[in-house]
PDB file of C-alpha atoms in Angstrom:
ATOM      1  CA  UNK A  20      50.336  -7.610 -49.173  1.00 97.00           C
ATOM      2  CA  UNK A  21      47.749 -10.192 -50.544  1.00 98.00           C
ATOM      3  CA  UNK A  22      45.372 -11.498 -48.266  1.00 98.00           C
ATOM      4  CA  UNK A  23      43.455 -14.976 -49.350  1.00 98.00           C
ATOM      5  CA  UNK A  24      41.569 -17.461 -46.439  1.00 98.00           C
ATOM      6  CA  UNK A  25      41.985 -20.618 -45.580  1.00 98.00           C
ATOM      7  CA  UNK A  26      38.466 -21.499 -45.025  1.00 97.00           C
ATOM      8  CA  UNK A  27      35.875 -19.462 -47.673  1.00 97.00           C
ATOM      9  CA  UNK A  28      33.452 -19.412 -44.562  1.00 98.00           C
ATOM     10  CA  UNK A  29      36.173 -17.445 -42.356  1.00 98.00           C
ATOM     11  CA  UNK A  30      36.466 -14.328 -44.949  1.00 97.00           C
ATOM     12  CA  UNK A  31      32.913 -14.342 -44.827  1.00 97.00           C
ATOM     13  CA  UNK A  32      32.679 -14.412 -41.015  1.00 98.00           C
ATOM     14  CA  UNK A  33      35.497 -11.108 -41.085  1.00 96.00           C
ATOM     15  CA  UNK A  34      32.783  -9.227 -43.901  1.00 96.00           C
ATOM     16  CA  UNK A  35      30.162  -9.941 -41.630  1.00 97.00           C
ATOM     17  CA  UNK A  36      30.821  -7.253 -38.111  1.00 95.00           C
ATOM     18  CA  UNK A  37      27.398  -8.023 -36.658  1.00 97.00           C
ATOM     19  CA  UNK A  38      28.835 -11.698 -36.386  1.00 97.00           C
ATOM     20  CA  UNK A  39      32.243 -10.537 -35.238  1.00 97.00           C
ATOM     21  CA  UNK A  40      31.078  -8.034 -33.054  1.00 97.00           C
ATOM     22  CA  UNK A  41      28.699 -11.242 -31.365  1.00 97.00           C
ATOM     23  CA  UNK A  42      31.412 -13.057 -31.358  1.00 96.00           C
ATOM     24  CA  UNK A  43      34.381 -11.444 -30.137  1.00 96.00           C
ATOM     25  CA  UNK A  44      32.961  -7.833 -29.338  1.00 96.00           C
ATOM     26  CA  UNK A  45      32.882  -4.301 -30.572  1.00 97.00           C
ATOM     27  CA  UNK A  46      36.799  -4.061 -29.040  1.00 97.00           C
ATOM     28  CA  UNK A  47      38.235  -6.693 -30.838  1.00 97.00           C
ATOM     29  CA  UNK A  48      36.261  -5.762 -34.502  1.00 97.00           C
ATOM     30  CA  UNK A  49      37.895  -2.093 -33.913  1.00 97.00           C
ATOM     31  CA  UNK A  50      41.295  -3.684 -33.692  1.00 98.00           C
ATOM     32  CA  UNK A  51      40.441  -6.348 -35.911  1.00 97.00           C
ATOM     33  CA  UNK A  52      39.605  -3.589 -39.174  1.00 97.00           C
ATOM     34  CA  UNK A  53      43.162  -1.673 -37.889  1.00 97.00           C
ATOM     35  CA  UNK A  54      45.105  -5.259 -38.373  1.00 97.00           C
ATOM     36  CA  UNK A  55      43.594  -6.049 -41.506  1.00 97.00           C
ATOM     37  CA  UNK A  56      44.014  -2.286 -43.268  1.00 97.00           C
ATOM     38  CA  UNK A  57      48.133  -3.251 -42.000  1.00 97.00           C
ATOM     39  CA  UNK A  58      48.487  -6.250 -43.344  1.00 97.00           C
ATOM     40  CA  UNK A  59      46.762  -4.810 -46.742  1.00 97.00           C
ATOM     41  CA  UNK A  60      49.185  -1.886 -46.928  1.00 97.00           C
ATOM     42  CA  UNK A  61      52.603  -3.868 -45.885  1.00 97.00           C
ATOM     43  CA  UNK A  62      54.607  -4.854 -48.784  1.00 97.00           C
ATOM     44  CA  UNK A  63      55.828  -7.572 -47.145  1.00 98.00           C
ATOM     45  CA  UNK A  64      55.631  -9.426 -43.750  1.00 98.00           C
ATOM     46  CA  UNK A  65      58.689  -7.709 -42.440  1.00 97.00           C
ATOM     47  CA  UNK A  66      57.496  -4.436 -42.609  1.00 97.00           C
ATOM     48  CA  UNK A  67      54.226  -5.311 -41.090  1.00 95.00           C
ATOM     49  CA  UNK A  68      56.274  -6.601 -37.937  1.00 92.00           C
ATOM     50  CA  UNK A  69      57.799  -3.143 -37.672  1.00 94.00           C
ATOM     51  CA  UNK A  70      53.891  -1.638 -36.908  1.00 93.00           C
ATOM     52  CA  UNK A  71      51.713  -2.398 -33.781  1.00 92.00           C
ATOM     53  CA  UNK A  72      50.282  -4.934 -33.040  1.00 93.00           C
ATOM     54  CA  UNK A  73      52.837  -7.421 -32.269  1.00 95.00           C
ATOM     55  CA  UNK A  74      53.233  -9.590 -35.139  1.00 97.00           C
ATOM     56  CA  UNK A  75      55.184 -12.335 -34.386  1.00 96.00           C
ATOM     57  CA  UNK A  76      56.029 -16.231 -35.344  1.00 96.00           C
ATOM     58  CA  UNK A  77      53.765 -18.915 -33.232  1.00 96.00           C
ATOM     59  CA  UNK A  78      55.314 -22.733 -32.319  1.00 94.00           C
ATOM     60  CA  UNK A  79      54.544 -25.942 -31.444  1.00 94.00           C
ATOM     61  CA  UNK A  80      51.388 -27.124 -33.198  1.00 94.00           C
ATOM     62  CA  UNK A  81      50.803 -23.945 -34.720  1.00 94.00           C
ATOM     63  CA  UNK A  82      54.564 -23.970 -36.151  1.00 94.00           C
ATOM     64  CA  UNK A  83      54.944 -21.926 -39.565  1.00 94.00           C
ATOM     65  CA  UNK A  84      51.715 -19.624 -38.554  1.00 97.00           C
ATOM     66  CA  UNK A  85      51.972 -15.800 -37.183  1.00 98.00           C
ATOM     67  CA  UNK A  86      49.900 -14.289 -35.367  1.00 98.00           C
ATOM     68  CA  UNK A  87      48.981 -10.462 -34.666  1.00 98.00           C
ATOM     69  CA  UNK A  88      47.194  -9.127 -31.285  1.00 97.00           C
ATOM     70  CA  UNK A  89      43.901  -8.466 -30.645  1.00 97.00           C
ATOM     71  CA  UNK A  90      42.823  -7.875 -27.332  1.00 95.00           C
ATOM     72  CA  UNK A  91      40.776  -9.604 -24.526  1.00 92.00           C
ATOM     73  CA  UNK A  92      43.773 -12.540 -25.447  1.00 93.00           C
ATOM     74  CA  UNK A  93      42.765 -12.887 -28.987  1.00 96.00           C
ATOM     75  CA  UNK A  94      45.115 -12.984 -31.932  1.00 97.00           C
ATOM     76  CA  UNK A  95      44.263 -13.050 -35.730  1.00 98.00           C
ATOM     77  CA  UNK A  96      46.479 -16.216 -37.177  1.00 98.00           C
ATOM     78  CA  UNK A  97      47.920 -16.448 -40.806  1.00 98.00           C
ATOM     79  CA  UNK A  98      50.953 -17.822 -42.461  1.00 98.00           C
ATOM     80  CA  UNK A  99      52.773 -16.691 -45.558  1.00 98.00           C
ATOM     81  CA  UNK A 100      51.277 -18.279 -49.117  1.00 97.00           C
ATOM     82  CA  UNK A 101      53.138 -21.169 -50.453  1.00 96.00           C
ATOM     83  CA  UNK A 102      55.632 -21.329 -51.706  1.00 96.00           C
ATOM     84  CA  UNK A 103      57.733 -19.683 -48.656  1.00 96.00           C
ATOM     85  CA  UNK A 104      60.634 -17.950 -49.810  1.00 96.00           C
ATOM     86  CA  UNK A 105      63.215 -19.017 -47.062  1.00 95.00           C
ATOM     87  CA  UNK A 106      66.792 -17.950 -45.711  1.00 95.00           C
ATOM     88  CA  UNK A 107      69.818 -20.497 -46.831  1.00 95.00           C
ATOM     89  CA  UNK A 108      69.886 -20.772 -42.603  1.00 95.00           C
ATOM     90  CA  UNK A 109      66.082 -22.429 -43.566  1.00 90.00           C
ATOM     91  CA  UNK A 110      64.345 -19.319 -41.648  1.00 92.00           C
ATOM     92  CA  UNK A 111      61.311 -17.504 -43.740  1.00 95.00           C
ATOM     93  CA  UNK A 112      62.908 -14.372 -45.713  1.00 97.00           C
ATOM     94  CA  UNK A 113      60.084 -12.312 -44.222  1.00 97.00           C
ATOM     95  CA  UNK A 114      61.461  -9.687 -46.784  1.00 97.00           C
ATOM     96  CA  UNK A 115      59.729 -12.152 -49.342  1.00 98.00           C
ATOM     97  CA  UNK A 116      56.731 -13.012 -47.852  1.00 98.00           C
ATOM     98  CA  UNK A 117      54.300 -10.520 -49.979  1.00 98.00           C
ATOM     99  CA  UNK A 118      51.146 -13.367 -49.546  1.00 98.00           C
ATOM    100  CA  UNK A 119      49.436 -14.698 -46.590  1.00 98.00           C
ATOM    101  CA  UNK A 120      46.470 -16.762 -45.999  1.00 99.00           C
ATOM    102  CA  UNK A 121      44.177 -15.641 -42.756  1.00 99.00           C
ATOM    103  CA  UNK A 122      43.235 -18.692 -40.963  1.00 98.00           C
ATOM    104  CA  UNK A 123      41.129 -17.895 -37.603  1.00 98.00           C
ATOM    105  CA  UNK A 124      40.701 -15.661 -34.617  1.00 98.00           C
ATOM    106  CA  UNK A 125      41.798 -17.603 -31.725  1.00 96.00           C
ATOM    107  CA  UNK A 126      41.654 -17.352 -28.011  1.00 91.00           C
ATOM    108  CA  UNK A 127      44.758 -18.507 -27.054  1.00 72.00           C
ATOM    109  CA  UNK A 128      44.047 -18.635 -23.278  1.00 65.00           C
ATOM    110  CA  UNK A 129      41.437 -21.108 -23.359  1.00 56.00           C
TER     111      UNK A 129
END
């Protein structure tokens, strides 16, 4: 898949691992590189949901974004590139979905 960023600053945070390892930990910059080498060889956003690392839709606020695990309750967010290809039900055709933007590394439990 193609992988762009919403914030120019946030791809340069995920180049940098001294700063990700600061600020998230060695753990979570291991997982981190195995997420990110997925996403790059999925062809699209249903087959990335069939590997680890629990891929899966996020709601309320964060409606339309996914996220994937990471651990110590972390989770890399993205959403698919407009324009969304969508079901005639209105769902996302995740079969379609061959672009998504990374947005942030969240801490969901805080």
């Amino acid at each position: 898949m193609e992988v762009g960023y919403e914030d120019p600053r946030f791809e340069t945070f995920l180049r940098d691992e001294r700063a990700l390892r600061r600020a998230h930990g060695a753990e979570v910059v291991k997982r981190l590189a195995i997420r990110l080498t997925a996403i790059r060889e999925s062809s699209n956003l249903a087959e990335l949901h069939l590997l680890p690392g629990r891929t899966h839709p996020l709601s309320g606020n964060r409606a339309g974004r996914f996220a994937m695990d990471l651990p110590n309750g972390r989770r890399l967010e993205f959403r698919p590139t407009p324009p969304v290809p969508s079901k005639p039900d209105g769902g996302i055709d995740l079969t379609k979905v061959t672009s998504i933007t990374l947005i942030e590394i969240s801490d969901h439990y805080t």
